Tab-separated table of C-alpha atoms in Angstrom:
chain	number	residue	atom	x	y	z
A	1	MET	CA	-33.501	17.189	3.265
A	2	SER	CA	-31.331	18.755	6.005
A	3	ARG	CA	-33.773	17.401	8.616
A	4	ARG	CA	-33.312	13.876	7.226
A	5	ARG	CA	-29.593	14.175	7.375
A	6	HIS	CA	-29.771	15.442	10.921
A	7	ASP	CA	-31.884	12.457	11.924
A	8	ARG	CA	-29.559	9.978	10.240
A	9	TRP	CA	-26.635	11.546	12.035
A	10	LEU	CA	-28.419	11.398	15.300
A	11	LEU	CA	-29.194	7.620	14.776
A	12	ILE	CA	-25.530	6.944	13.938
A	13	ARG	CA	-24.475	8.762	17.117
A	14	LEU	CA	-26.920	6.648	19.062
A	15	ALA	CA	-25.573	3.493	17.493
A	16	ALA	CA	-22.000	4.533	18.492
A	17	GLN	CA	-23.090	5.091	21.997
A	18	ASN	CA	-24.658	1.685	22.134
A	19	VAL	CA	-21.274	0.264	21.045
A	20	GLY	CA	-19.579	1.989	23.998
A	21	ARG	CA	-22.176	0.751	26.497
A	22	ARG	CA	-21.149	-2.862	25.988
A	23	ARG	CA	-17.397	-2.435	25.381
A	24	LEU	CA	-16.281	-5.941	26.325
A	25	ARG	CA	-18.854	-7.590	24.057
A	26	ALA	CA	-18.008	-5.226	21.261
A	27	ILE	CA	-14.291	-5.907	21.719
A	28	PHE	CA	-14.848	-9.693	21.453
A	29	LEU	CA	-17.036	-9.301	18.397
A	30	GLY	CA	-14.428	-7.059	16.829
A	31	LEU	CA	-11.742	-9.547	17.604
A	32	ALA	CA	-13.691	-12.299	15.901
A	33	VAL	CA	-14.075	-10.078	12.777
A	34	MET	CA	-10.456	-9.130	13.016
A	35	LEU	CA	-9.291	-12.718	13.007
A	36	GLY	CA	-11.627	-13.638	10.117
A	37	VAL	CA	-10.781	-10.640	7.955
A	38	GLY	CA	-7.072	-10.729	8.767
A	39	ILE	CA	-6.750	-14.399	7.895
A	40	GLY	CA	-8.813	-13.917	4.793
A	41	PHE	CA	-6.699	-10.982	3.545
A	42	ALA	CA	-3.505	-12.792	4.381
A	43	SER	CA	-4.780	-15.891	2.510
A	44	PHE	CA	-5.591	-13.773	-0.499
A	45	VAL	CA	-2.185	-12.080	-0.691
A	46	ALA	CA	-0.198	-15.238	0.133
A	47	GLY	CA	-2.293	-17.209	-2.379
A	48	TRP	CA	-1.642	-14.612	-5.038
A	49	ALA	CA	2.140	-14.574	-4.392
A	50	LEU	CA	2.479	-18.413	-4.156
A	51	ARG	CA	0.269	-18.764	-7.318
A	52	ASP	CA	2.643	-16.510	-9.278
A	53	GLY	CA	5.727	-18.116	-7.821
A	54	MET	CA	4.580	-21.703	-8.414
A	55	ALA	CA	3.295	-20.803	-11.927
A	56	ARG	CA	6.689	-19.366	-12.714
A	57	SER	CA	8.508	-22.435	-11.292
A	58	PHE	CA	6.223	-24.825	-13.138
A	59	SER	CA	6.566	-22.920	-16.363
A	60	ARG	CA	10.300	-23.339	-16.077
A	61	MET	CA	9.772	-27.009	-16.473
A	62	GLY	CA	9.179	-26.542	-20.181
A	63	ALA	CA	6.618	-28.541	-22.042
A	64	ASP	CA	4.437	-31.458	-21.013
A	65	LEU	CA	4.584	-32.699	-24.592
A	66	LEU	CA	6.570	-31.849	-27.723
A	67	VAL	CA	5.405	-32.282	-31.318
A	68	VAL	CA	8.435	-32.383	-33.518
A	69	PRO	CA	9.364	-33.766	-36.962
A	70	ARG	CA	10.187	-37.495	-36.852
A	71	ALA	CA	13.930	-37.088	-37.431
A	72	THR	CA	14.346	-34.537	-34.598
A	73	LEU	CA	16.246	-35.297	-31.435
A	74	VAL	CA	14.893	-34.148	-28.149
A	75	ASN	CA	16.619	-33.253	-24.866
A	76	ILE	CA	14.701	-34.424	-21.773
A	77	THR	CA	16.204	-33.377	-18.432
A	78	ALA	CA	14.697	-33.461	-14.903
A	79	SER	CA	13.389	-29.902	-15.198
A	80	LEU	CA	13.185	-28.939	-18.813
A	81	LEU	CA	11.960	-30.407	-22.036
A	82	THR	CA	13.513	-28.688	-25.126
A	83	VAL	CA	14.142	-29.549	-28.735
A	84	GLN	CA	17.641	-30.062	-30.080
A	85	PRO	CA	18.866	-27.896	-32.939
A	86	THR	CA	17.476	-29.347	-36.156
A	87	ASP	CA	16.835	-28.489	-39.836
A	88	GLU	CA	13.650	-30.472	-39.808
A	89	THR	CA	10.421	-28.393	-39.702
A	90	LEU	CA	6.675	-28.694	-39.674
A	91	PRO	CA	4.024	-26.413	-41.072
A	92	ALA	CA	3.380	-23.470	-38.690
A	93	ASP	CA	-0.400	-23.665	-39.226
A	94	LEU	CA	-0.245	-27.046	-37.482
A	95	ALA	CA	-0.568	-25.149	-34.200
A	96	GLN	CA	-4.255	-24.549	-34.825
A	97	ARG	CA	-4.941	-28.214	-35.256
A	98	ILE	CA	-3.015	-29.044	-32.105
A	99	ALA	CA	-4.800	-26.374	-30.045
A	100	ALA	CA	-8.164	-27.827	-31.075
A	101	ILE	CA	-7.304	-31.162	-29.410
A	102	ALA	CA	-9.138	-31.785	-26.178
A	103	GLY	CA	-6.861	-31.466	-23.149
A	104	VAL	CA	-4.312	-29.024	-24.768
A	105	ALA	CA	-4.127	-25.688	-22.806
A	106	GLN	CA	-1.299	-23.985	-24.637
A	107	VAL	CA	0.653	-24.387	-27.832
A	108	ALA	CA	3.985	-22.561	-28.211
A	109	PRO	CA	5.729	-22.955	-31.591
A	110	GLN	CA	9.447	-22.433	-31.877
A	111	ARG	CA	11.826	-22.205	-34.815
A	112	ILE	CA	15.578	-23.016	-34.592
A	113	VAL	CA	17.686	-21.197	-37.240
A	114	PRO	CA	21.449	-21.175	-37.661
A	115	ALA	CA	22.991	-17.699	-37.856
A	116	LEU	CA	26.117	-15.570	-37.542
A	117	VAL	CA	26.320	-13.410	-34.463
A	118	GLU	CA	29.463	-11.287	-34.337
A	119	GLY	CA	31.020	-13.674	-36.866
A	120	HIS	CA	30.328	-16.863	-34.723
A	121	ASN	CA	28.015	-19.636	-35.719
A	122	VAL	CA	25.159	-19.784	-33.179
A	123	ASN	CA	21.535	-20.840	-33.069
A	124	LEU	CA	18.597	-18.441	-33.030
A	125	ILE	CA	15.456	-19.798	-31.394
A	126	ALA	CA	12.338	-17.872	-32.521
A	127	PHE	CA	9.152	-17.930	-30.366
A	128	ASP	CA	5.883	-16.097	-30.035
A	129	PRO	CA	5.890	-13.987	-26.830
A	130	ALA	CA	2.160	-14.147	-26.662
A	131	GLN	CA	2.077	-17.938	-26.636
A	132	ASP	CA	5.363	-18.655	-24.941
A	133	PHE	CA	5.449	-20.404	-21.520
A	134	SER	CA	9.037	-21.676	-21.421
A	135	VAL	CA	11.503	-18.921	-22.513
A	136	GLN	CA	10.347	-15.840	-20.820
A	137	SER	CA	9.965	-17.547	-17.436
A	138	TRP	CA	13.794	-18.010	-17.457
A	139	VAL	CA	14.523	-14.258	-17.868
A	140	GLU	CA	16.892	-13.330	-15.122
A	141	ALA	CA	17.889	-9.752	-16.145
A	142	ARG	CA	16.219	-7.446	-18.593
A	143	GLN	CA	15.940	-3.838	-19.657
A	144	ALA	CA	12.911	-1.708	-19.027
A	145	GLY	CA	10.168	-1.998	-21.558
A	146	PRO	CA	8.995	-4.798	-23.841
A	147	LEU	CA	11.314	-7.707	-24.699
A	148	GLU	CA	12.628	-6.714	-28.137
A	149	GLY	CA	15.763	-7.681	-29.973
A	150	LEU	CA	17.798	-10.528	-28.635
A	151	ILE	CA	17.511	-12.570	-25.475
A	152	ALA	CA	20.883	-14.178	-24.595
A	153	GLY	CA	21.296	-17.591	-23.149
A	154	ALA	CA	23.148	-18.001	-19.848
A	155	ALA	CA	26.323	-19.413	-21.396
A	156	LEU	CA	26.781	-16.514	-23.800
A	157	SER	CA	28.943	-13.507	-22.988
A	158	ALA	CA	26.755	-10.848	-24.457
A	159	ARG	CA	26.054	-8.017	-22.048
A	160	LEU	CA	22.659	-6.538	-21.337
A	161	GLY	CA	22.093	-3.508	-23.693
A	162	GLU	CA	24.931	-4.522	-26.025
A	163	THR	CA	24.355	-4.198	-29.768
A	164	LEU	CA	25.337	-7.283	-31.787
A	165	SER	CA	25.657	-8.027	-35.513
A	166	VAL	CA	23.152	-10.737	-36.416
A	167	CYS	CA	23.764	-11.725	-40.091
A	168	GLY	CA	25.121	-8.182	-40.477
A	169	MET	CA	21.954	-6.630	-38.889
A	170	PRO	CA	22.445	-4.714	-35.646
A	171	MET	CA	20.301	-5.964	-32.773
A	172	ARG	CA	20.320	-5.043	-29.118
A	173	VAL	CA	20.373	-7.553	-26.233
A	174	SER	CA	17.383	-6.660	-24.190
A	175	ALA	CA	17.403	-9.577	-21.656
A	176	ARG	CA	19.456	-12.506	-20.403
A	177	LEU	CA	18.258	-15.954	-19.288
A	178	GLY	CA	19.186	-17.784	-16.110
A	179	LYS	CA	21.263	-20.933	-16.244
A	180	THR	CA	19.032	-23.943	-17.192
A	181	GLY	CA	21.761	-26.595	-17.455
A	182	VAL	CA	20.587	-27.564	-20.951
A	183	GLY	CA	23.393	-26.775	-23.457
A	184	PRO	CA	21.271	-25.889	-26.597
A	185	PHE	CA	19.131	-23.602	-24.430
A	186	ASP	CA	22.014	-21.804	-22.674
A	187	GLU	CA	24.072	-21.379	-25.874
A	188	SER	CA	21.421	-19.867	-28.064
A	189	TYR	CA	19.982	-16.428	-28.653
A	190	PHE	CA	16.171	-16.060	-28.539
A	191	LEU	CA	13.954	-13.626	-30.428
A	192	SER	CA	10.435	-13.185	-31.630
A	193	PHE	CA	9.100	-14.471	-34.924
A	194	ALA	CA	8.702	-10.859	-36.061
A	195	ALA	CA	12.389	-10.128	-35.336
A	196	LEU	CA	13.375	-13.306	-37.304
A	197	ALA	CA	11.341	-12.062	-40.226
A	198	ASP	CA	13.230	-8.754	-40.069
A	199	ILE	CA	16.572	-10.680	-40.237
A	200	VAL	CA	15.414	-12.679	-43.219
A	201	SER	CA	14.215	-9.505	-45.034
A	202	PHE	CA	17.580	-7.941	-44.308
A	203	CYS	CA	19.445	-10.948	-45.724
A	204	ARG	CA	17.166	-10.932	-48.783
A	205	THR	CA	18.020	-7.287	-49.318
A	206	SER	CA	21.693	-8.018	-48.950
A	207	ASP	CA	21.431	-10.828	-51.562
A	208	ALA	CA	19.682	-8.466	-53.971
A	209	ARG	CA	22.453	-5.900	-53.542
A	210	ALA	CA	25.112	-8.508	-54.107
A	211	ALA	CA	23.418	-9.747	-57.300
A	212	ALA	CA	23.180	-6.224	-58.716
A	213	LYS	CA	27.031	-5.718	-58.473
A	214	PRO	CA	29.198	-6.825	-61.396
A	215	ALA	CA	31.310	-9.952	-60.906
A	216	PRO	CA	34.915	-9.121	-59.915
A	217	ALA	CA	37.847	-10.247	-61.928
A	218	LYS	CA	39.127	-12.543	-59.302
A	219	ILE	CA	37.124	-14.467	-56.733
A	220	ASP	CA	39.536	-13.627	-53.986
A	221	ASP	CA	38.896	-9.898	-54.581
A	222	ALA	CA	35.166	-10.185	-54.129
A	223	PRO	CA	33.795	-7.695	-51.576
A	224	ALA	CA	32.184	-9.035	-48.374
A	225	ILE	CA	28.415	-8.794	-48.325
A	226	ASP	CA	26.672	-7.912	-45.096
A	227	GLY	CA	24.605	-10.786	-43.830
A	228	MET	CA	26.318	-13.375	-45.956
A	229	ARG	CA	29.737	-13.769	-44.369
A	230	HIS	CA	29.635	-17.543	-44.133
A	231	GLY	CA	30.240	-20.689	-45.932
A	232	ASP	CA	26.993	-22.531	-45.389
A	233	ALA	CA	24.071	-21.473	-47.625
A	234	ASN	CA	21.694	-22.453	-44.827
A	235	VAL	CA	23.039	-19.746	-42.516
A	236	CYS	CA	21.482	-16.264	-42.755
A	237	SER	CA	19.651	-17.277	-45.821
A	238	GLY	CA	17.211	-14.863	-47.414
A	239	ASP	CA	15.223	-17.805	-48.686
A	240	LEU	CA	14.366	-19.082	-45.224
A	241	GLN	CA	10.670	-20.090	-45.109
A	242	LEU	CA	8.970	-18.335	-42.270
A	243	ASP	CA	5.834	-20.416	-42.254
A	244	ARG	CA	7.552	-23.420	-40.677
A	245	ALA	CA	8.214	-24.405	-37.071
A	246	SER	CA	10.910	-26.689	-35.609
A	247	ALA	CA	8.770	-27.767	-32.631
A	248	PHE	CA	5.442	-27.104	-30.885
A	249	LEU	CA	5.634	-27.078	-27.099
A	250	LEU	CA	2.444	-28.156	-25.332
A	251	GLN	CA	1.072	-27.665	-21.874
A	252	LEU	CA	-1.928	-29.763	-20.747
A	253	SER	CA	-5.116	-28.461	-19.201
A	254	PRO	CA	-5.772	-29.333	-15.479
A	255	GLY	CA	-7.256	-32.785	-15.252
A	256	ALA	CA	-6.290	-33.701	-18.864
A	257	LYS	CA	-5.053	-37.261	-19.392
A	258	MET	CA	-1.629	-37.586	-21.050
A	259	GLU	CA	-2.696	-40.728	-22.971
A	260	ASP	CA	-5.802	-39.118	-24.415
A	261	VAL	CA	-3.863	-36.104	-25.581
A	262	LYS	CA	-1.214	-38.344	-27.183
A	263	PHE	CA	-3.906	-40.297	-28.973
A	264	GLY	CA	-5.281	-37.115	-30.564
A	265	LEU	CA	-1.831	-35.983	-31.581
A	266	ALA	CA	-1.101	-39.366	-33.190
A	267	GLN	CA	-3.334	-38.340	-36.032
A	268	LEU	CA	-0.752	-35.704	-37.158
A	269	ALA	CA	1.307	-36.793	-40.215
A	270	ASP	CA	5.078	-36.772	-40.198
A	271	ALA	CA	5.170	-35.707	-36.504
A	272	LYS	CA	6.630	-37.304	-33.339
A	273	ILE	CA	5.229	-36.886	-29.878
A	274	VAL	CA	7.664	-36.729	-27.023
A	275	GLU	CA	6.510	-36.874	-23.384
A	276	GLY	CA	8.121	-34.987	-20.518
A	277	ASN	CA	8.438	-35.784	-16.839
A	278	GLY	CA	5.063	-37.132	-15.786
A	279	VAL	CA	5.455	-36.329	-12.126
A	280	LEU	CA	6.149	-32.615	-12.823
A	281	THR	CA	3.204	-32.503	-15.216
A	282	SER	CA	0.850	-33.894	-12.560
A	283	SER	CA	2.210	-31.413	-10.005
A	284	ARG	CA	1.633	-28.467	-12.325
A	285	GLN	CA	-1.874	-29.644	-13.095
A	286	ALA	CA	-2.649	-29.995	-9.402
A	287	LEU	CA	-1.695	-26.322	-8.742
A	288	SER	CA	-5.016	-24.883	-9.798
A	289	THR	CA	-6.834	-27.434	-7.667
A	290	LEU	CA	-4.750	-26.429	-4.613
A	291	LEU	CA	-5.494	-22.753	-5.114
A	292	ILE	CA	-9.238	-23.539	-5.515
A	293	GLY	CA	-9.116	-25.498	-2.206
A	294	MET	CA	-7.508	-22.490	-0.472
A	295	ALA	CA	-10.181	-20.172	-1.756
A	296	ALA	CA	-12.963	-22.545	-0.709
A	297	PHE	CA	-11.425	-22.871	2.808
A	298	THR	CA	-11.367	-19.022	3.108
A	299	ALA	CA	-14.928	-18.828	1.869
A	300	PHE	CA	-16.154	-21.340	4.431
A	301	GLN	CA	-14.325	-19.480	7.111
A	302	LEU	CA	-16.073	-16.209	6.222
A	303	ILE	CA	-19.473	-17.950	6.120
A	304	ALA	CA	-18.843	-19.268	9.665
A	305	LEU	CA	-17.930	-15.762	10.704
A	306	LEU	CA	-21.145	-14.420	9.259
A	307	ILE	CA	-23.198	-17.043	11.206
A	308	LEU	CA	-21.364	-16.017	14.422
A	309	VAL	CA	-22.117	-12.300	13.888
A	310	SER	CA	-25.780	-13.135	13.180
A	311	LEU	CA	-26.097	-15.214	16.406
A	312	LEU	CA	-24.397	-12.496	18.518
A	313	PHE	CA	-26.688	-9.768	17.209
A	314	SER	CA	-29.704	-12.017	17.728
A	315	ALA	CA	-28.723	-12.096	21.440
A	316	ILE	CA	-27.967	-8.368	21.554
A	317	VAL	CA	-31.334	-7.494	20.033
A	318	GLN	CA	-33.250	-9.817	22.373
A	319	GLU	CA	-31.487	-8.193	25.321
A	320	ARG	CA	-32.780	-4.762	24.147
A	321	TYR	CA	-36.390	-5.588	23.585
A	322	ARG	CA	-37.660	-3.206	26.286
A	323	GLU	CA	-35.211	-0.408	25.144
A	324	VAL	CA	-36.428	-0.785	21.554
A	325	GLY	CA	-40.067	-0.894	22.740
A	326	LEU	CA	-39.603	2.402	24.613
A	327	LEU	CA	-38.064	4.024	21.573
A	328	ARG	CA	-41.064	2.913	19.527
A	329	ALA	CA	-43.522	4.173	22.115
A	330	MET	CA	-41.771	7.529	22.026
A	331	GLY	CA	-42.386	7.873	18.312
A	332	ALA	CA	-39.340	6.171	16.701
A	333	GLN	CA	-40.137	4.666	13.365
A	334	PRO	CA	-39.528	0.909	12.629
A	335	ASN	CA	-36.949	1.884	9.973
A	336	GLN	CA	-35.115	4.112	12.426
A	337	VAL	CA	-34.830	1.340	14.994
A	338	MET	CA	-33.539	-0.948	12.241
A	339	THR	CA	-31.012	1.713	11.178
A	340	ILE	CA	-29.703	1.916	14.801
A	341	ILE	CA	-29.054	-1.817	14.967
A	342	LEU	CA	-27.527	-2.057	11.506
A	343	ALA	CA	-25.304	0.927	12.116
A	344	GLU	CA	-24.014	-0.509	15.369
A	345	ALA	CA	-23.200	-3.779	13.616
A	346	ALA	CA	-21.446	-1.942	10.771
A	347	VAL	CA	-19.312	0.186	13.148
A	348	ILE	CA	-18.140	-2.802	15.177
A	349	THR	CA	-17.328	-5.041	12.139
A	350	ALA	CA	-15.715	-2.190	10.181
A	351	LEU	CA	-13.414	-1.393	13.086
A	352	GLY	CA	-12.685	-5.137	13.396
A	353	GLY	CA	-11.963	-5.234	9.682
A	354	LEU	CA	-9.528	-2.267	9.944
A	355	ALA	CA	-7.743	-4.100	12.782
A	356	GLY	CA	-7.829	-7.238	10.704
A	357	LEU	CA	-5.786	-5.524	8.050
A	358	GLY	CA	-3.007	-4.890	10.533
A	359	PHE	CA	-3.275	-8.406	11.804
A	360	GLY	CA	-3.217	-9.822	8.240
A	361	ALA	CA	-0.162	-7.666	7.424
A	362	ALA	CA	1.671	-9.077	10.411
A	363	VAL	CA	0.787	-12.607	9.414
A	364	LEU	CA	2.076	-11.924	5.851
A	365	LEU	CA	5.400	-10.542	7.103
A	366	THR	CA	5.842	-13.537	9.389
A	367	PHE	CA	4.999	-15.853	6.478
A	368	ALA	CA	7.361	-14.103	4.117
A	369	ARG	CA	10.231	-14.397	6.596
A	370	SER	CA	9.622	-18.021	7.435
A	371	LEU	CA	7.694	-20.182	4.976
A	372	GLY	CA	8.275	-17.659	2.177
A	373	PHE	CA	12.056	-18.049	2.661
A	374	TYR	CA	11.665	-21.810	2.671
A	375	PHE	CA	9.696	-21.800	-0.503
A	376	ALA	CA	12.351	-19.597	-2.072
A	377	LEU	CA	14.981	-22.266	-1.268
A	378	LEU	CA	12.799	-24.796	-3.098
A	379	GLY	CA	12.707	-22.586	-6.144
A	380	VAL	CA	9.226	-21.057	-5.547
A	381	PRO	CA	9.777	-17.300	-5.100
A	382	PHE	CA	7.530	-15.308	-2.798
A	383	SER	CA	6.833	-12.025	-4.672
A	384	TRP	CA	4.364	-9.442	-3.323
A	385	PRO	CA	1.443	-8.595	-5.601
A	386	PRO	CA	1.424	-5.203	-7.263
A	387	ALA	CA	0.599	-2.246	-5.130
A	388	ALA	CA	-2.745	-1.721	-6.833
A	389	VAL	CA	-3.788	-5.257	-6.014
A	390	LEU	CA	-2.776	-4.739	-2.346
A	391	GLN	CA	-4.796	-1.488	-2.180
A	392	ILE	CA	-7.840	-3.021	-3.738
A	393	GLY	CA	-7.611	-6.031	-1.423
A	394	ALA	CA	-7.384	-3.760	1.660
A	395	VAL	CA	-10.355	-1.652	0.556
A	396	LEU	CA	-12.416	-4.756	-0.209
A	397	ALA	CA	-11.555	-6.228	3.237
A	398	ILE	CA	-12.858	-3.220	5.090
A	399	VAL	CA	-15.935	-3.001	2.923
A	400	PHE	CA	-16.546	-6.649	3.378
A	401	SER	CA	-16.282	-6.475	7.123
A	402	ALA	CA	-18.848	-3.648	7.210
A	403	VAL	CA	-21.193	-5.589	4.908
A	404	LEU	CA	-20.642	-8.664	7.086
A	405	GLY	CA	-22.060	-6.830	10.084
A	406	LEU	CA	-24.986	-5.448	8.034
A	407	VAL	CA	-25.904	-8.889	6.708
A	408	GLY	CA	-25.384	-10.629	10.036
A	409	ALA	CA	-27.578	-8.070	11.913
A	410	PHE	CA	-30.259	-7.725	9.252
A	411	LEU	CA	-32.449	-10.662	10.243
A	412	PRO	CA	-32.476	-9.848	13.986
A	413	ALA	CA	-33.230	-6.179	13.131
A	414	TRP	CA	-35.932	-7.164	10.762
A	415	ARG	CA	-37.639	-9.379	13.392
A	416	VAL	CA	-37.665	-6.599	15.982
A	417	ARG	CA	-38.910	-4.182	13.421
A	418	ARG	CA	-42.125	-6.115	12.917
A	419	MET	CA	-42.969	-6.449	16.657
A	420	ALA	CA	-45.402	-4.140	18.365
A	421	PRO	CA	-44.094	-1.601	20.994
A	422	TYR	CA	-46.110	-3.186	23.754
A	423	ALA	CA	-44.831	-6.717	22.943
A	424	LEU	CA	-41.282	-5.387	23.126
A	425	ILE	CA	-41.840	-3.598	26.483
A	426	GLN	CA	-43.446	-6.693	28.064
A	427	ALA	CA	-40.614	-8.992	26.825
A	428	GLU	CA	-38.197	-10.253	29.374
A	429	GLY	CA	-35.285	-11.055	27.166
A	430	ARG	CA	-36.651	-14.447	26.264
């Protein structure tokens, strides 16, 4: 075993010496690999950052379509499609039927409920965080951890971390939204359906405690009941039905036709379909196609680099026919000769890949300070991927560059492996 390790180490040293013998050629090959790997790495990171930024920007446009009760009013702006406060509702299980319609990618139910927050009449908008694509994208400031409790609209004065009385029940403000320019959106509090159920349960308990107390002699002397300090029976009601939704926000799949989806939704009873800005919808749907095009361009570039490496090593191996023939005549095995050629290719391309990481990082910094800044002005933030993604991408780039050399040099090495020693010695670099 130790003898084999010694032989392998000797072959690797011989491959490294061969790299040093043709320094200029090795440098040019390394530069080619550096450019390919660097541009590929930069494209991956920039594509990741722009995908997240564009997805966030497009998600802020709200819904492509709304399914609401027929009597509901809808607010359509240039950048956001939202439902106006309404008492009209639809069954919550309608979301399953909508999701089954061809062309519908996401369905996000919302419920608008009037409530008392610190004694003031405001609207609570309940949503499902797992299905939402329009509320959480507007979060501008938040506390660490999951979004629990209340999310305050931009027009509200509630401070982050402040505890408010919602129908008498204390709830903490865990996040604040950015300004949308849509009044009902900016002037409402948002919470999950689970938090809304907790409030209704609290109000129901308050109603039960109030019913258990004896009636006072005078109405004016009646004690205040937590959760019921209001004049409207619809506000903070313990009888609120939780299996209803005020609206269903829809996002379409890439390539889905608006008219086809609307035709499928027309089968729903007592529902109205409202269409958003068609230009914005088309732009959002084209995002995935754009990213696929970027990935395909990078793949073709790497394939071209692979062909270049293969051609170069074909020339290098032909140039060394006599040298390889002498090694074979001195007792070198065909596999050992092949190992020398492959190791030489791996060393050159791995070093080129390492240099490519530095080149790609320089390209990314330049991009972030120029085009990234321009995209930020257009509302598409350039945010770096997580550190784990960057580390994995860097390791994969170096490994890929080494594999690129092995694959590119494999065919020339395999051809020379099968040739007889005397044929290699007699060759004249043809």
